[in-house]
GROMACS .gro file of C-alpha atoms in nm:
model
  216
    1UNK     CA    1  19.165  18.175  15.398
    2UNK     CA    2  19.229  17.736  15.319
    3UNK     CA    3  18.875  17.655  15.458
    4UNK     CA    4  18.674  17.969  15.224
    5UNK     CA    5  18.882  17.805  14.917
    6UNK     CA    6  18.738  17.499  15.005
    7UNK     CA    7  18.379  17.597  15.029
    8UNK     CA    8  18.417  17.819  14.716
    9UNK     CA    9  18.577  17.549  14.466
   10UNK     CA   10  18.236  17.310  14.474
   11UNK     CA   11  18.023  17.573  14.398
   12UNK     CA   12  18.263  17.735  14.103
   13UNK     CA   13  18.286  17.345  13.996
   14UNK     CA   14  17.883  17.335  13.995
   15UNK     CA   15  17.823  17.682  13.839
   16UNK     CA   16  17.984  17.566  13.535
   17UNK     CA   17  17.791  17.295  13.400
   18UNK     CA   18  17.476  17.505  13.512
   19UNK     CA   19  17.625  17.803  13.286
   20UNK     CA   20  17.697  17.582  12.991
   21UNK     CA   21  17.335  17.456  13.010
   22UNK     CA   22  17.221  17.793  13.033
   23UNK     CA   23  17.414  17.959  12.743
   24UNK     CA   24  17.262  17.594  12.558
   25UNK     CA   25  16.906  17.631  12.631
   26UNK     CA   26  16.970  18.023  12.527
   27UNK     CA   27  17.104  17.910  12.195
   28UNK     CA   28  16.831  17.682  12.105
   29UNK     CA   29  16.600  17.884  12.238
   30UNK     CA   30  16.760  18.150  11.928
   31UNK     CA   31  16.744  17.900  11.737
   32UNK     CA   32  16.372  17.815  11.719
   33UNK     CA   33  16.263  18.195  11.701
   34UNK     CA   34  16.507  18.237  11.419
   35UNK     CA   35  16.384  17.921  11.264
   36UNK     CA   36  16.023  18.015  11.349
   37UNK     CA   37  16.009  18.394  11.205
   38UNK     CA   38  16.317  18.514  11.086
   39UNK     CA   39  16.501  18.247  10.823
   40UNK     CA   40  16.583  17.891  10.785
   41UNK     CA   41  16.871  17.834  10.939
   42UNK     CA   42  17.148  17.619  10.754
   43UNK     CA   43  17.201  17.427  11.053
   44UNK     CA   44  16.843  17.295  11.076
   45UNK     CA   45  16.782  17.298  10.681
   46UNK     CA   46  17.104  17.050  10.597
   47UNK     CA   47  16.993  16.775  10.869
   48UNK     CA   48  16.653  16.758  10.738
   49UNK     CA   49  16.707  16.785  10.371
   50UNK     CA   50  16.975  16.509  10.397
   51UNK     CA   51  16.729  16.264  10.624
   52UNK     CA   52  16.460  16.372  10.373
   53UNK     CA   53  16.605  16.269  10.061
   54UNK     CA   54  16.745  15.917  10.234
   55UNK     CA   55  16.403  15.833  10.342
   56UNK     CA   56  16.273  15.927   9.983
   57UNK     CA   57  16.534  15.690   9.816
   58UNK     CA   58  16.432  15.415  10.070
   59UNK     CA   59  16.108  15.469   9.949
   60UNK     CA   60  16.172  15.409   9.623
   61UNK     CA   61  16.365  15.098   9.700
   62UNK     CA   62  16.092  14.969   9.903
   63UNK     CA   63  15.880  15.020   9.589
   64UNK     CA   64  16.137  14.816   9.388
   65UNK     CA   65  16.152  15.163   9.170
   66UNK     CA   66  16.449  15.182   8.972
   67UNK     CA   67  16.678  15.540   9.048
   68UNK     CA   68  16.634  15.781   8.771
   69UNK     CA   69  16.861  16.057   8.907
   70UNK     CA   70  16.691  16.385   8.713
   71UNK     CA   71  16.355  16.267   8.831
   72UNK     CA   72  16.416  16.172   9.159
   73UNK     CA   73  16.652  16.482   9.270
   74UNK     CA   74  16.330  16.658   9.157
   75UNK     CA   75  16.025  16.412   9.291
   76UNK     CA   76  16.243  16.409   9.619
   77UNK     CA   77  16.205  16.796   9.708
   78UNK     CA   78  15.825  16.802   9.669
   79UNK     CA   79  15.765  16.463   9.777
   80UNK     CA   80  15.926  16.404  10.120
   81UNK     CA   81  16.182  16.773  10.146
   82UNK     CA   82  15.996  17.083  10.122
   83UNK     CA   83  15.687  16.974   9.980
   84UNK     CA   84  15.481  17.040  10.277
   85UNK     CA   85  15.622  17.410  10.310
   86UNK     CA   86  15.586  17.519   9.949
   87UNK     CA   87  15.211  17.355   9.980
   88UNK     CA   88  15.183  17.622  10.263
   89UNK     CA   89  15.334  17.919  10.117
   90UNK     CA   90  15.106  17.873   9.777
   91UNK     CA   91  14.800  17.827   9.964
   92UNK     CA   92  14.871  18.181  10.083
   93UNK     CA   93  15.055  18.336   9.808
   94UNK     CA   94  14.863  18.221   9.499
   95UNK     CA   95  15.208  18.120   9.319
   96UNK     CA   96  15.269  17.781   9.154
   97UNK     CA   97  15.402  17.548   9.389
   98UNK     CA   98  15.702  17.488   9.131
   99UNK     CA   99  15.793  17.853   9.105
  100UNK     CA  100  15.980  17.799   9.497
  101UNK     CA  101  16.237  17.600   9.372
  102UNK     CA  102  16.391  17.944   9.270
  103UNK     CA  103  16.534  18.020   9.603
  104UNK     CA  104  16.876  17.995   9.624
  105UNK     CA  105  16.863  17.764   9.973
  106UNK     CA  106  16.590  17.558   9.794
  107UNK     CA  107  16.782  17.448   9.546
  108UNK     CA  108  17.168  17.421   9.661
  109UNK     CA  109  17.082  17.239   9.961
  110UNK     CA  110  16.847  17.023   9.781
  111UNK     CA  111  17.125  16.928   9.520
  112UNK     CA  112  17.369  16.888   9.795
  113UNK     CA  113  17.145  16.691   9.999
  114UNK     CA  114  17.066  16.435   9.694
  115UNK     CA  115  17.478  16.377   9.636
  116UNK     CA  116  17.548  16.273   9.995
  117UNK     CA  117  17.236  16.086   9.988
  118UNK     CA  118  17.265  15.898   9.657
  119UNK     CA  119  17.675  15.913   9.569
  120UNK     CA  120  17.895  15.942   9.880
  121UNK     CA  121  18.181  15.739   9.926
  122UNK     CA  122  18.079  15.421   9.988
  123UNK     CA  123  17.738  15.532  10.024
  124UNK     CA  124  17.826  15.615  10.369
  125UNK     CA  125  17.588  15.897  10.402
  126UNK     CA  126  17.290  15.652  10.344
  127UNK     CA  127  17.412  15.390  10.550
  128UNK     CA  128  17.436  15.589  10.866
  129UNK     CA  129  17.073  15.745  10.826
  130UNK     CA  130  16.951  15.378  10.808
  131UNK     CA  131  17.080  15.276  11.124
  132UNK     CA  132  16.831  15.371  11.417
  133UNK     CA  133  17.038  15.437  11.697
  134UNK     CA  134  17.295  15.616  11.473
  135UNK     CA  135  17.424  15.921  11.667
  136UNK     CA  136  17.444  16.093  11.355
  137UNK     CA  137  17.067  16.003  11.237
  138UNK     CA  138  16.950  16.105  11.585
  139UNK     CA  139  17.116  16.445  11.519
  140UNK     CA  140  16.898  16.457  11.222
  141UNK     CA  141  16.566  16.302  11.343
  142UNK     CA  142  16.609  16.576  11.616
  143UNK     CA  143  16.679  16.842  11.389
  144UNK     CA  144  16.420  16.746  11.152
  145UNK     CA  145  16.133  16.748  11.452
  146UNK     CA  146  16.271  17.101  11.497
  147UNK     CA  147  16.256  17.202  11.147
  148UNK     CA  148  15.876  17.024  11.124
  149UNK     CA  149  15.762  17.248  11.459
  150UNK     CA  150  15.923  17.572  11.337
  151UNK     CA  151  15.715  17.585  11.008
  152UNK     CA  152  15.380  17.500  11.145
  153UNK     CA  153  15.449  17.764  11.405
  154UNK     CA  154  15.558  18.000  11.134
  155UNK     CA  155  15.277  17.898  10.939
  156UNK     CA  156  15.007  17.934  11.196
  157UNK     CA  157  15.156  18.264  11.297
  158UNK     CA  158  15.055  18.353  10.894
  159UNK     CA  159  14.736  18.238  10.939
  160UNK     CA  160  14.637  18.433  11.243
  161UNK     CA  161  14.809  18.729  11.100
  162UNK     CA  162  14.684  18.741  10.739
  163UNK     CA  163  14.341  18.581  10.851
  164UNK     CA  164  14.236  18.624  11.239
  165UNK     CA  165  13.916  18.620  11.210
  166UNK     CA  166  13.894  18.258  11.042
  167UNK     CA  167  13.972  18.060  11.332
  168UNK     CA  168  14.000  17.711  11.120
  169UNK     CA  169  14.228  17.830  10.926
  170UNK     CA  170  14.530  17.699  11.132
  171UNK     CA  171  14.408  17.365  11.120
  172UNK     CA  172  14.376  17.352  10.756
  173UNK     CA  173  14.766  17.544  10.770
  174UNK     CA  174  14.822  17.212  10.913
  175UNK     CA  175  14.670  16.945  10.693
  176UNK     CA  176  14.840  17.117  10.414
  177UNK     CA  177  15.180  17.115  10.576
  178UNK     CA  178  15.170  16.724  10.651
  179UNK     CA  179  14.962  16.646  10.295
  180UNK     CA  180  15.141  16.824  10.070
  181UNK     CA  181  15.403  16.489  10.038
  182UNK     CA  182  15.168  16.263  10.010
  183UNK     CA  183  15.015  16.447   9.719
  184UNK     CA  184  15.325  16.452   9.525
  185UNK     CA  185  15.387  16.047   9.611
  186UNK     CA  186  15.026  15.984   9.490
  187UNK     CA  187  15.055  16.173   9.139
  188UNK     CA  188  15.382  15.963   9.089
  189UNK     CA  189  15.146  15.636   9.181
  190UNK     CA  190  14.939  15.796   8.892
  191UNK     CA  191  15.217  15.830   8.610
  192UNK     CA  192  15.330  15.476   8.732
  193UNK     CA  193  14.975  15.308   8.600
  194UNK     CA  194  14.861  15.289   8.974
  195UNK     CA  195  14.497  15.368   8.963
  196UNK     CA  196  14.352  15.467   9.343
  197UNK     CA  197  14.244  15.754   9.496
  198UNK     CA  198  14.379  15.988   9.659
  199UNK     CA  199  14.416  15.848  10.043
  200UNK     CA  200  14.539  16.127  10.184
  201UNK     CA  201  14.183  16.332  10.145
  202UNK     CA  202  13.972  15.993  10.079
  203UNK     CA  203  14.132  15.833  10.429
  204UNK     CA  204  14.344  16.116  10.621
  205UNK     CA  205  14.510  15.935  10.861
  206UNK     CA  206  14.774  16.027  11.133
  207UNK     CA  207  14.911  16.291  10.938
  208UNK     CA  208  14.660  16.462  10.865
  209UNK     CA  209  14.535  16.423  11.245
  210UNK     CA  210  14.827  16.554  11.373
  211UNK     CA  211  14.896  16.856  11.131
  212UNK     CA  212  14.517  16.998  11.242
  213UNK     CA  213  14.626  16.940  11.630
  214UNK     CA  214  14.916  17.110  11.548
  215UNK     CA  215  14.771  17.397  11.355
  216UNK     CA  216  14.501  17.447  11.629
   0.00000   0.00000   0.00000
């Protein structure tokens, strides 16, 4: 009847957005599980890398250092983009931290991110990511935070699986994850003649504390 139809229609209207929200939450949950335990999804990897290279460029400009493309391409990979993850893997696997460049996704995505952050037409990518409230920047920041969270969860899972009796290992892994980039920045300062102690060890700040807390 018309009365029954009038009653059902609002329910269907309400059910549509609810179903969409439920589907979105399921998709987000699946993405988090994949990024933590299975793979490095490009939907997370690419925004994280672009934002990381843009932050590296901002740091170099703040330091007053002219761009040298090959050095910047190499250093930005470890100092701002993938240094933490590579440092943790080196810790568990005993390989050189430089060996992780062989991964095709690390190399390809980083090169594309570097080109976008430095050589996009009219510098549109870098200028966009430097605008605090720009929707594109906010999306990259959100996915960068997701990348950080899933990475530390995956590394803590690995620590617990390989060394279940070491209760403090997850905290150590968190510190390594959040401090490896600072170690490479300190090495860069040393190469430029700046003689200073490694502050990430002598004066561990909020990054090391955050890594330890999240690891535990």
